[in-house]
PDB file of N, CA and C in Angstrom:
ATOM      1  N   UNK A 297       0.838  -1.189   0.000  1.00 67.00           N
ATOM      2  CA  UNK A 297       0.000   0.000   0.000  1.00 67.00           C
ATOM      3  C   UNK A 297       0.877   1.244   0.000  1.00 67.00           C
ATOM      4  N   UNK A 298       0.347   2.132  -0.395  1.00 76.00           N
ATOM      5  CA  UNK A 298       1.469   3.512  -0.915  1.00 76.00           C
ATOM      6  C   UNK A 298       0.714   4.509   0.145  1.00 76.00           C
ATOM      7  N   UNK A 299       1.592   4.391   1.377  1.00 79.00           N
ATOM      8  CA  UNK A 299       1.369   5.337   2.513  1.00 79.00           C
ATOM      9  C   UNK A 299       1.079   6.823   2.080  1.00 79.00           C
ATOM     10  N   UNK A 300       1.569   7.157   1.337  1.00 81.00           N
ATOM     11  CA  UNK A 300       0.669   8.900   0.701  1.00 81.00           C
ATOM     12  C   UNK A 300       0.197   8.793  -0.020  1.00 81.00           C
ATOM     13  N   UNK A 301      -1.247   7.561  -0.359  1.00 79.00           N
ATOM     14  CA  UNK A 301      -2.619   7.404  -0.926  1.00 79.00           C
ATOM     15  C   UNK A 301      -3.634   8.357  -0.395  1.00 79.00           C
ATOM     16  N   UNK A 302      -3.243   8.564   0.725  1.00 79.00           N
ATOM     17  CA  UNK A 302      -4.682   9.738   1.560  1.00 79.00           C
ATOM     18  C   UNK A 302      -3.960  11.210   0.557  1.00 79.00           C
ATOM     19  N   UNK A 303      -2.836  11.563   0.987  1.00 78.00           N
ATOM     20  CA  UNK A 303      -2.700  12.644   0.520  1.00 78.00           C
ATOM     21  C   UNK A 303      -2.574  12.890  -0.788  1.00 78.00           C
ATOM     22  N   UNK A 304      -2.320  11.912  -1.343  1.00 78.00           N
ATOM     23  CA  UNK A 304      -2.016  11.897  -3.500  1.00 78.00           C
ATOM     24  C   UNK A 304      -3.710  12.155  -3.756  1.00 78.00           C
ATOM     25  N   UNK A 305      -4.836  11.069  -2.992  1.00 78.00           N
ATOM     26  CA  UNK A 305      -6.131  11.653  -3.396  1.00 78.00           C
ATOM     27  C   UNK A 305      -7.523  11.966  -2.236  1.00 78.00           C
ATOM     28  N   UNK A 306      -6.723  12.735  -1.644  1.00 76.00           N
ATOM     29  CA  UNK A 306      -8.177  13.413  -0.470  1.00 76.00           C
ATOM     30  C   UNK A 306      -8.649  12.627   0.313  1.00 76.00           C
ATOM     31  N   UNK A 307      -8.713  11.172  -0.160  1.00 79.00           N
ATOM     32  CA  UNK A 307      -9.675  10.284   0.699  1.00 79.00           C
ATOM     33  C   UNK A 307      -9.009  10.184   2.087  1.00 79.00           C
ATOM     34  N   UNK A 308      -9.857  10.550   3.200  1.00 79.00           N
ATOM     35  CA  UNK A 308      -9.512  10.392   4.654  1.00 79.00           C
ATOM     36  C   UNK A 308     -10.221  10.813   5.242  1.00 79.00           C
ATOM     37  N   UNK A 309     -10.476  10.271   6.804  1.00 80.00           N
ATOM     38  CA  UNK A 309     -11.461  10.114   7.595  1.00 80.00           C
ATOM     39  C   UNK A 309     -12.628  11.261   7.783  1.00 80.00           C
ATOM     40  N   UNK A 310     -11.165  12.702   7.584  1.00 82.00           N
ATOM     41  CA  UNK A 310     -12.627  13.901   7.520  1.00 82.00           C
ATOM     42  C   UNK A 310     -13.383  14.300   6.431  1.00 82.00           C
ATOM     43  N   UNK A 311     -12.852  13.767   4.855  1.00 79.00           N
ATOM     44  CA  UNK A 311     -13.532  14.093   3.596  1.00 79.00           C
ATOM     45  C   UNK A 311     -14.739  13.109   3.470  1.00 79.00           C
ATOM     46  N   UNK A 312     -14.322  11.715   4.265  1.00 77.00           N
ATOM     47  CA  UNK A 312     -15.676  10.564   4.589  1.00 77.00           C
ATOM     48  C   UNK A 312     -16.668  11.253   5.288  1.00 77.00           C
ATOM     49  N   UNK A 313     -16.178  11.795   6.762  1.00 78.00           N
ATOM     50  CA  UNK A 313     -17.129  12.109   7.198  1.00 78.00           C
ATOM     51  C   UNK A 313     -18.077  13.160   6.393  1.00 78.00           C
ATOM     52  N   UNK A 314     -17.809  14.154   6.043  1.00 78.00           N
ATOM     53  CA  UNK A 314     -17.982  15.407   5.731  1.00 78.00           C
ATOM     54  C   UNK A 314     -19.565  14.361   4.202  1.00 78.00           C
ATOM     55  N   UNK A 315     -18.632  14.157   3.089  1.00 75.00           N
ATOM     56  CA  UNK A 315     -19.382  13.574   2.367  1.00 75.00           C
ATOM     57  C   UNK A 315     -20.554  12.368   2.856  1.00 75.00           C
ATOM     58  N   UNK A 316     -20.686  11.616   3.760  1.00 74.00           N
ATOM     59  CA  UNK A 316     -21.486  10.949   4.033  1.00 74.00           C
ATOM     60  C   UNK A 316     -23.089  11.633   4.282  1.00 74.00           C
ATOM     61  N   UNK A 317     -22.696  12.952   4.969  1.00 72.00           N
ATOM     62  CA  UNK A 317     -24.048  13.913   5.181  1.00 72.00           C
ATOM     63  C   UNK A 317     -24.605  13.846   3.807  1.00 72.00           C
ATOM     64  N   UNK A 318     -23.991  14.053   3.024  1.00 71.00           N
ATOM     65  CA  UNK A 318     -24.260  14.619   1.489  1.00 71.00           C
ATOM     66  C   UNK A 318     -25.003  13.511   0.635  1.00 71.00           C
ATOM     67  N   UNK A 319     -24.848  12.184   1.071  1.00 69.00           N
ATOM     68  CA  UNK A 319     -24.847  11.319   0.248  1.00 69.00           C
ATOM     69  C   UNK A 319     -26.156  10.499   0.624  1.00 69.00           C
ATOM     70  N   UNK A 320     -27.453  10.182  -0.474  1.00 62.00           N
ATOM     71  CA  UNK A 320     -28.733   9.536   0.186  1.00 62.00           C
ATOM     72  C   UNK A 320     -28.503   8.027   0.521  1.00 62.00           C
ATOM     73  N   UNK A 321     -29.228   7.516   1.168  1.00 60.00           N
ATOM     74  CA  UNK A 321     -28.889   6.054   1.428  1.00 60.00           C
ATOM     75  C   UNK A 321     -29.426   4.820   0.792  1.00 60.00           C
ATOM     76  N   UNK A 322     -30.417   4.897  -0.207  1.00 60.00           N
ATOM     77  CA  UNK A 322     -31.051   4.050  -1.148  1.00 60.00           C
ATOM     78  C   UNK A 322     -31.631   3.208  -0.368  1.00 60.00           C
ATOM     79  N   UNK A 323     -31.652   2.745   1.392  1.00 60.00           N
ATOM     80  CA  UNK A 323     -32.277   1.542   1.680  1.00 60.00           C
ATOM     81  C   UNK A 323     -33.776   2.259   2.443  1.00 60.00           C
ATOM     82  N   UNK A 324     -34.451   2.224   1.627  1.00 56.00           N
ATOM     83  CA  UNK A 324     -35.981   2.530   1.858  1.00 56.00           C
ATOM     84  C   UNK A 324     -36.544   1.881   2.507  1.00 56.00           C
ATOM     85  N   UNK A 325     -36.327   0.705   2.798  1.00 60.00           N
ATOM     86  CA  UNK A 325     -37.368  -0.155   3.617  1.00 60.00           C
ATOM     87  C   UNK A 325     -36.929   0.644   5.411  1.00 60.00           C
ATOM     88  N   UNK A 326     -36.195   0.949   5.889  1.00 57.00           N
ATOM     89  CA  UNK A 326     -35.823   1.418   6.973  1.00 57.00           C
ATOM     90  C   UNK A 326     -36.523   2.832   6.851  1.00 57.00           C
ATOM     91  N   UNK A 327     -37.209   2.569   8.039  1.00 59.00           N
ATOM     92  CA  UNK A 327     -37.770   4.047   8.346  1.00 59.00           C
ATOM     93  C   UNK A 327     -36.556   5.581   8.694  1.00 59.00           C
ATOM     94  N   UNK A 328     -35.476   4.945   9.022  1.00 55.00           N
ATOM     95  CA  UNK A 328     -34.485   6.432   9.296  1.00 55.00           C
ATOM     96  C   UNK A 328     -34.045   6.656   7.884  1.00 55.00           C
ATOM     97  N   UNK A 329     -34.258   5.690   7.352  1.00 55.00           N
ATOM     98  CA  UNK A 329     -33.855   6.221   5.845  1.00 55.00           C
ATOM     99  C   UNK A 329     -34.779   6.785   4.270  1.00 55.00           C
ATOM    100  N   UNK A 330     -36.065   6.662   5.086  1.00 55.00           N
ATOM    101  CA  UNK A 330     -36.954   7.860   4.159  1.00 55.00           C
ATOM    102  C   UNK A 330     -36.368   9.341   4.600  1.00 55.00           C
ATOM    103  N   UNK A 331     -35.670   9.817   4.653  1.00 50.00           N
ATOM    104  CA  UNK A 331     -35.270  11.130   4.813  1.00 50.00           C
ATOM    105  C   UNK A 331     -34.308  11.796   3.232  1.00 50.00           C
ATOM    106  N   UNK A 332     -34.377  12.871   3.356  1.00 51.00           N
ATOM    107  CA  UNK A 332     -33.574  12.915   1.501  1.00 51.00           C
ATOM    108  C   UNK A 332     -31.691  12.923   2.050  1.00 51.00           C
ATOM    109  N   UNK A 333     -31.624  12.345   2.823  1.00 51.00           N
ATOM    110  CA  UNK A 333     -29.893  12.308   3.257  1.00 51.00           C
ATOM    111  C   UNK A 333     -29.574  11.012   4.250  1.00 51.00           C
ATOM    112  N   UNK A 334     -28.686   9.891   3.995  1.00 48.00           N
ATOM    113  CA  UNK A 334     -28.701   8.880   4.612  1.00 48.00           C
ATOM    114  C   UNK A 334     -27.160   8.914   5.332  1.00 48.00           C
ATOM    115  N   UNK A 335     -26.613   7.565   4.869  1.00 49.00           N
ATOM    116  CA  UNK A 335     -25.524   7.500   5.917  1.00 49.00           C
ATOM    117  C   UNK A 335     -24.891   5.914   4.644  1.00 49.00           C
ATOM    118  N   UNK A 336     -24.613   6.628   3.550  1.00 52.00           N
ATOM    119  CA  UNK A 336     -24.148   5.506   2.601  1.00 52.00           C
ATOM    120  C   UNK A 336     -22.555   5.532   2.950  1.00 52.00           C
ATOM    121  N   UNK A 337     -21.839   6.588   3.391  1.00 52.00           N
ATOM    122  CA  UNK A 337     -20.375   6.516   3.345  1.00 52.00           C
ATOM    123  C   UNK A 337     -20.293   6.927   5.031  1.00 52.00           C
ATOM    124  N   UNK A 338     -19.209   5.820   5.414  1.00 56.00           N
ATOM    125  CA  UNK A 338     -18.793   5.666   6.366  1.00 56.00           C
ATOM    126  C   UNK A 338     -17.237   5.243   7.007  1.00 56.00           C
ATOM    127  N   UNK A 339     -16.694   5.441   7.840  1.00 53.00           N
ATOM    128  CA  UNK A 339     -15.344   5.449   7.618  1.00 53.00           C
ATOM    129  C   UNK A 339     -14.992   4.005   8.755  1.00 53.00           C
ATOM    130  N   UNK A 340     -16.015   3.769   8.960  1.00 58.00           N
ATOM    131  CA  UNK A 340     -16.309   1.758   9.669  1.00 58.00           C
ATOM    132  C   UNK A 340     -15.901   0.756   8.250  1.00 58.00           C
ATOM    133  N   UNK A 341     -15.580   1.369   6.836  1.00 57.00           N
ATOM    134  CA  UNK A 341     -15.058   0.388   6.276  1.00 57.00           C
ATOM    135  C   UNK A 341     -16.354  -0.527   5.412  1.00 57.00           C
ATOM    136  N   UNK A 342     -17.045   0.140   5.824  1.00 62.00           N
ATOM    137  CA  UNK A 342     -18.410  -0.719   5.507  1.00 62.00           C
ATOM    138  C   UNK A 342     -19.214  -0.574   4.241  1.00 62.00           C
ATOM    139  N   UNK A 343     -18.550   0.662   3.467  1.00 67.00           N
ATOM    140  CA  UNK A 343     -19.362   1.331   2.531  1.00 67.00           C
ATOM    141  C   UNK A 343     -18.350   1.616   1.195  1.00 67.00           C
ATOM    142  N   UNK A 344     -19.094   1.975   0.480  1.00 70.00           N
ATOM    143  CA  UNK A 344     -18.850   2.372  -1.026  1.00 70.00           C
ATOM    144  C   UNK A 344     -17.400   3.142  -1.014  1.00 70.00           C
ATOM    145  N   UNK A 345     -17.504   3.366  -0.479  1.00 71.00           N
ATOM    146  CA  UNK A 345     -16.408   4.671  -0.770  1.00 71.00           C
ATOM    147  C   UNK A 345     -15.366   3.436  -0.393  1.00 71.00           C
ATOM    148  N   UNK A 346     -15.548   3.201   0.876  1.00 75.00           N
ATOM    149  CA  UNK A 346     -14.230   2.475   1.476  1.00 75.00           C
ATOM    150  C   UNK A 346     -13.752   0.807   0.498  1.00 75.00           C
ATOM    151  N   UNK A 347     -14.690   0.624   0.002  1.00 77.00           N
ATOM    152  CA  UNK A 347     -15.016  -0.776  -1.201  1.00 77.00           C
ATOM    153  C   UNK A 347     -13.884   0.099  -2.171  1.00 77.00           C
ATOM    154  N   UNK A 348     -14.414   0.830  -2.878  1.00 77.00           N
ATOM    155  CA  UNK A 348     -13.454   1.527  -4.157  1.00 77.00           C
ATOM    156  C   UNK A 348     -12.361   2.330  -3.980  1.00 77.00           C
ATOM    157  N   UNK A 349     -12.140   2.402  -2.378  1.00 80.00           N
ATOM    158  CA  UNK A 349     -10.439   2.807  -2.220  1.00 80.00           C
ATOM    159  C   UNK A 349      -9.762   1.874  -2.091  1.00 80.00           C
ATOM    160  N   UNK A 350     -10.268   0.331  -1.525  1.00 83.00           N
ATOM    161  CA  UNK A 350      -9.586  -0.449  -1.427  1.00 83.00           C
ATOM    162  C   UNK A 350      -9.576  -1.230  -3.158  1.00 83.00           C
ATOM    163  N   UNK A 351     -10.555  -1.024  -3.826  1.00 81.00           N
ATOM    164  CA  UNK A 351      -9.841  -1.476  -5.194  1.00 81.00           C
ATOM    165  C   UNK A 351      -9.140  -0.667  -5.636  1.00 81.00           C
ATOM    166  N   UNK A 352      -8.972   0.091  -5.822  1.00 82.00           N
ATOM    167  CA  UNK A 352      -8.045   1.222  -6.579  1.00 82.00           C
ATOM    168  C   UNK A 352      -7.032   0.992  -6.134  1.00 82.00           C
ATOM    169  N   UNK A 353      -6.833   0.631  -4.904  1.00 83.00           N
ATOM    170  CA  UNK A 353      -5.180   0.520  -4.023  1.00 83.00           C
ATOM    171  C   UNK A 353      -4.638  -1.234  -4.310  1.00 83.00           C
ATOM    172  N   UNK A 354      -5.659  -1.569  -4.766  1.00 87.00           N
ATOM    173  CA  UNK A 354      -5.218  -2.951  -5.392  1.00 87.00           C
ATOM    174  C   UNK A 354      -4.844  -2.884  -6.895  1.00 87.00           C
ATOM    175  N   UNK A 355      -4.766  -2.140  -7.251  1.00 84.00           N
ATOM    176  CA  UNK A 355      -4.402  -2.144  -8.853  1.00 84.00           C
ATOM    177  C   UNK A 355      -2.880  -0.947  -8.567  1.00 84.00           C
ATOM    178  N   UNK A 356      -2.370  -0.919  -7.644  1.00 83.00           N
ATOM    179  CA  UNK A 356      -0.960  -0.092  -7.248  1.00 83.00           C
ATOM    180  C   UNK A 356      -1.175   1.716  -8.149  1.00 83.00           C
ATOM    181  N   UNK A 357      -0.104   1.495  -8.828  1.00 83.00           N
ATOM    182  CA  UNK A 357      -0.187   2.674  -9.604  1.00 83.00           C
ATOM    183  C   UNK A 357      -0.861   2.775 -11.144  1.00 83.00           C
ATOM    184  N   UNK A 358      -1.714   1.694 -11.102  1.00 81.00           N
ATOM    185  CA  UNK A 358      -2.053   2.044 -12.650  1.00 81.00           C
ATOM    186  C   UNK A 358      -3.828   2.417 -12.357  1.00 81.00           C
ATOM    187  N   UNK A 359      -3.900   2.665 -11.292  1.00 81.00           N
ATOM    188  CA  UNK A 359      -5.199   3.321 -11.136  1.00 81.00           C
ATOM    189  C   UNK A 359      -5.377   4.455 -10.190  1.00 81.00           C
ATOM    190  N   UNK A 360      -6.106   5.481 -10.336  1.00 79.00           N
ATOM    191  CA  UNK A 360      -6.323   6.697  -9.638  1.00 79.00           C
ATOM    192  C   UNK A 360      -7.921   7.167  -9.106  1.00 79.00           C
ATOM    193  N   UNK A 361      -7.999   7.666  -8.003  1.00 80.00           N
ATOM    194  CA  UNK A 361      -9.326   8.578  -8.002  1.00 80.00           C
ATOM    195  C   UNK A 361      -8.651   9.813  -8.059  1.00 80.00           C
ATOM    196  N   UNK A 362      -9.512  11.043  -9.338  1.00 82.00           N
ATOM    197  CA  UNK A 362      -9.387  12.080  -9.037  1.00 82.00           C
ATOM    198  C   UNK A 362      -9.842  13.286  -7.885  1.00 82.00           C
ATOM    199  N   UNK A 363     -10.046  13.765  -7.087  1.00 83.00           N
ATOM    200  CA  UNK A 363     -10.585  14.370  -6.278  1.00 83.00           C
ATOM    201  C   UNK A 363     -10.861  15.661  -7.296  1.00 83.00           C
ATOM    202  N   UNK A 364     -12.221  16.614  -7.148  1.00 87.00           N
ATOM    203  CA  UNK A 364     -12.194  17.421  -7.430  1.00 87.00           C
ATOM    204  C   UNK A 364     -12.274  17.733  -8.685  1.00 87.00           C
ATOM    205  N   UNK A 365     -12.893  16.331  -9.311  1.00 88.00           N
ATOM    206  CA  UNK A 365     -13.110  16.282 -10.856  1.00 88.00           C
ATOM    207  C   UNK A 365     -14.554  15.542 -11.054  1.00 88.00           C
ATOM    208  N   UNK A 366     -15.020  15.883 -12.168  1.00 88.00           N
ATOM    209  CA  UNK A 366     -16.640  15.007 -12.361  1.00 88.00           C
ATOM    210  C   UNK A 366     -16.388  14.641 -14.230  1.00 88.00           C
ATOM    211  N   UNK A 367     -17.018  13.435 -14.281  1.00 87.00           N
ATOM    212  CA  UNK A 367     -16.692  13.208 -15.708  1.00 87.00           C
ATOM    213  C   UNK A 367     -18.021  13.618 -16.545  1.00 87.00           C
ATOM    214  N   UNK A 368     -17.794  14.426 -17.385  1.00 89.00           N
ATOM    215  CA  UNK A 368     -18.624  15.256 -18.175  1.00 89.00           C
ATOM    216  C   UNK A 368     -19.328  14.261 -19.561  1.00 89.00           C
ATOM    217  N   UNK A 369     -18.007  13.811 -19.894  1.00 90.00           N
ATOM    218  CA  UNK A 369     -18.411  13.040 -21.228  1.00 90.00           C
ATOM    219  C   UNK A 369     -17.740  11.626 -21.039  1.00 90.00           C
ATOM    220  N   UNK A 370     -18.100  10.476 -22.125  1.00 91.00           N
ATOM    221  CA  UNK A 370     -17.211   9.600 -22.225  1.00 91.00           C
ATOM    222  C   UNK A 370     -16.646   9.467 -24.023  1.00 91.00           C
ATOM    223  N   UNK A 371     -15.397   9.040 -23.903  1.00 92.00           N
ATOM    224  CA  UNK A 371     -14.817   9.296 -25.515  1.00 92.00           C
ATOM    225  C   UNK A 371     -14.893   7.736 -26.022  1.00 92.00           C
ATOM    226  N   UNK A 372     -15.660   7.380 -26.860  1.00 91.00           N
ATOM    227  CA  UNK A 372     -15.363   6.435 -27.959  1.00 91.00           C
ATOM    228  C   UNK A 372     -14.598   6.216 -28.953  1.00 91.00           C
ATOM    229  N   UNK A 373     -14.531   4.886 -29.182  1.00 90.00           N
ATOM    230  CA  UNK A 373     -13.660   4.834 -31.090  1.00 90.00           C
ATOM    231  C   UNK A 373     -14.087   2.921 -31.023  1.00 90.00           C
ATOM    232  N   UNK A 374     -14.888   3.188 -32.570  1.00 90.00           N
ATOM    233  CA  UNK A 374     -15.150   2.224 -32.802  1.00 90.00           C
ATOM    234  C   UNK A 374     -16.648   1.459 -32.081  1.00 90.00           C
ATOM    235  N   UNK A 375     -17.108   2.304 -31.433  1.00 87.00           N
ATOM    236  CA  UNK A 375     -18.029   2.279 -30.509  1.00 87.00           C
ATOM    237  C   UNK A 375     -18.322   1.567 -29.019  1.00 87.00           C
ATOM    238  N   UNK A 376     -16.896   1.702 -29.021  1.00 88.00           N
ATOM    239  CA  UNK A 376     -15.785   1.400 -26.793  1.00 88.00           C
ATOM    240  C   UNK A 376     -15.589   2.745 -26.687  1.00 88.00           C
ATOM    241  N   UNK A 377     -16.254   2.507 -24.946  1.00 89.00           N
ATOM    242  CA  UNK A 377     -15.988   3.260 -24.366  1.00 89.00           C
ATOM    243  C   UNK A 377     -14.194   3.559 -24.327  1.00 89.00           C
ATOM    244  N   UNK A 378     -13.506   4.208 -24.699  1.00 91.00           N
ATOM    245  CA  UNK A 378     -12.059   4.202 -24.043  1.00 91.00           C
ATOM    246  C   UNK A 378     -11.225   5.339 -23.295  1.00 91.00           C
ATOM    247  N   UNK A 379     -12.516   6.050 -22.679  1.00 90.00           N
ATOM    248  CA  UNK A 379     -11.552   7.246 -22.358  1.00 90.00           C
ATOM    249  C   UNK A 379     -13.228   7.893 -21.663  1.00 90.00           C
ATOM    250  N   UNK A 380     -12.787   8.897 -20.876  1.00 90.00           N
ATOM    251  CA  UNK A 380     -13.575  10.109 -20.124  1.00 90.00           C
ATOM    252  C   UNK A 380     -13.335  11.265 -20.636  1.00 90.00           C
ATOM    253  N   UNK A 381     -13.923  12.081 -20.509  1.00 92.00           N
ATOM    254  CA  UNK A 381     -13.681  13.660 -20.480  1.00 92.00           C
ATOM    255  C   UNK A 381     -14.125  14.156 -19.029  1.00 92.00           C
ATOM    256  N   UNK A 382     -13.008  14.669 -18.934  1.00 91.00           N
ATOM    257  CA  UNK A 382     -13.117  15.166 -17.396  1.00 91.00           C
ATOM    258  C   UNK A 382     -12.985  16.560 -16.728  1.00 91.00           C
ATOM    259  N   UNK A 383     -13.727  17.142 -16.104  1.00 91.00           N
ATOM    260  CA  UNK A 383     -14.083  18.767 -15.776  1.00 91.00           C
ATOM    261  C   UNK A 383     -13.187  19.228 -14.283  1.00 91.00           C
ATOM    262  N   UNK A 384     -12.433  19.764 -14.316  1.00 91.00           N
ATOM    263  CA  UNK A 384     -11.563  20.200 -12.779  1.00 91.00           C
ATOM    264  C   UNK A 384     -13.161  21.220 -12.674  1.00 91.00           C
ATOM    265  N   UNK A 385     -13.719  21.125 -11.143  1.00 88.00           N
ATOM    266  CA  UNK A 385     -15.173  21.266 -10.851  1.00 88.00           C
ATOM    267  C   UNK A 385     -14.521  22.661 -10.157  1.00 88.00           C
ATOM    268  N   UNK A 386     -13.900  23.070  -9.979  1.00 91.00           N
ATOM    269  CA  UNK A 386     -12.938  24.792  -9.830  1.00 91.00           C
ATOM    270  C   UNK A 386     -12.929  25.776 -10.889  1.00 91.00           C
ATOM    271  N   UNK A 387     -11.968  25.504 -11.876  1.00 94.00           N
ATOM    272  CA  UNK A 387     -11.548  25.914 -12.908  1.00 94.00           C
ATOM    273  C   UNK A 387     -12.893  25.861 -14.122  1.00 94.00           C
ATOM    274  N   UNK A 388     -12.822  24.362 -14.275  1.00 93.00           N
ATOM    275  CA  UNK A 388     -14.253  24.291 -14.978  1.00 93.00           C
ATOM    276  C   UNK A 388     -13.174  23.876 -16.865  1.00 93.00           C
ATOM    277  N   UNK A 389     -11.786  23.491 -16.049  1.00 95.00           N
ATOM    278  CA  UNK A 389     -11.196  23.292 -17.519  1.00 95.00           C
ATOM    279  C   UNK A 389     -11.267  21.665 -17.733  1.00 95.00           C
ATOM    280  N   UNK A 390     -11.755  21.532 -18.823  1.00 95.00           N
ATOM    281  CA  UNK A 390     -12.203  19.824 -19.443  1.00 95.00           C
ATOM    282  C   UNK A 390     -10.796  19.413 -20.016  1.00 95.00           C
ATOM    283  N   UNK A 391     -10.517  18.297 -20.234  1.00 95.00           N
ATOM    284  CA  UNK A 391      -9.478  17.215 -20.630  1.00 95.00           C
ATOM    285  C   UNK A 391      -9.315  15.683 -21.095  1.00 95.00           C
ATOM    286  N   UNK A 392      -9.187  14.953 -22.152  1.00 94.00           N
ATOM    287  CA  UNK A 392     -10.172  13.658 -22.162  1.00 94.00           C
ATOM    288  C   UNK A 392      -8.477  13.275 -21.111  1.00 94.00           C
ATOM    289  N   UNK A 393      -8.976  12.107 -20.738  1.00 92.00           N
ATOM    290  CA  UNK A 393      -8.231  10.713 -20.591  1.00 92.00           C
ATOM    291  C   UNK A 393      -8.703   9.761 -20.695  1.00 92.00           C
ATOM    292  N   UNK A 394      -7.760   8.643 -21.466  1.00 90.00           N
ATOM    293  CA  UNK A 394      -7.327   7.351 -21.950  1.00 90.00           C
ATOM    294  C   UNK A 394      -7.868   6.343 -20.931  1.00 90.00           C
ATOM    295  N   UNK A 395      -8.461   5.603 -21.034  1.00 83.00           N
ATOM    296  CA  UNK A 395      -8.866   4.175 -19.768  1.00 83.00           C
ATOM    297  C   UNK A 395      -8.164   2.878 -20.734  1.00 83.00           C
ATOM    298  N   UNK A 396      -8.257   1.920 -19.924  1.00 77.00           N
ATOM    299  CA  UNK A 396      -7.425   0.848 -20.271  1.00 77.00           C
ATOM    300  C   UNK A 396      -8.266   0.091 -18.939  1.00 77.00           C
ATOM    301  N   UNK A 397      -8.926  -1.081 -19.276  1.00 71.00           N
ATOM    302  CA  UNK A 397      -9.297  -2.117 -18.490  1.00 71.00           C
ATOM    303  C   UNK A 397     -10.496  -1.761 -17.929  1.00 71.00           C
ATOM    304  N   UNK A 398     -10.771  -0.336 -18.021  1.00 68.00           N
ATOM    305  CA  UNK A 398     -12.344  -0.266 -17.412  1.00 68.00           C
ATOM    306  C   UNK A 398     -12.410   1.814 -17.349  1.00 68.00           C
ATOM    307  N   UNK A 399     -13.269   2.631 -17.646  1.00 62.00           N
ATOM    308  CA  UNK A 399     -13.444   3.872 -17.166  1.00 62.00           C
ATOM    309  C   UNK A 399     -14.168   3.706 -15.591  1.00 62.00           C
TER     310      UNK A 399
END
């Protein structure tokens, strides 16, 4: 594991917390969770977020989360997906990148 993974991409205990408010919880059958804000990300390891940091950290360096980016478009050829277009959500400046094995 590459000990400056928190700091190369944001993910850590207070950007979990912080985002979990933000995020709805999809399990409807529970009455605390008809509300329009749940408790999907959690830093107990238990949730989405913590699932796709631990894959990403399994693929070493040939995979990244960007922080602070949203993907706008996806780029084809041949009619594969092979690439994103991606928006810095600051700046607002777009950029494609290349995928290989999955966007």
């Amino acid at each position: 594991a590459d000990p400056n993974f928190s700091e190369k991409t944001g993910i850590n205990e207070k950007n979990i917390k912080f985002l979990s408010g933000l995020m709805p919880s999809y399990c409807a059958e529970h009455p605390q969770d008809l509300c329009p804000t749940g408790k999907v990300l959690a830093p107990d390891g238990s949730t989405t977020s913590k699932q796709l940091e631990k894959a990403v950290r399994s693929f070493g360096d040939k995979s990244e989360i960007r922080m602070g980016t949203q993907v706008v478009d996806l780029v084809f050829e041949n009619g594969r997906v092979i690439g994103a277009v991606i928006m810095d959500v600051k700046t607002k400046e777009t950029k494609k990148v290349r995928a290989r094995n999955g966007v």
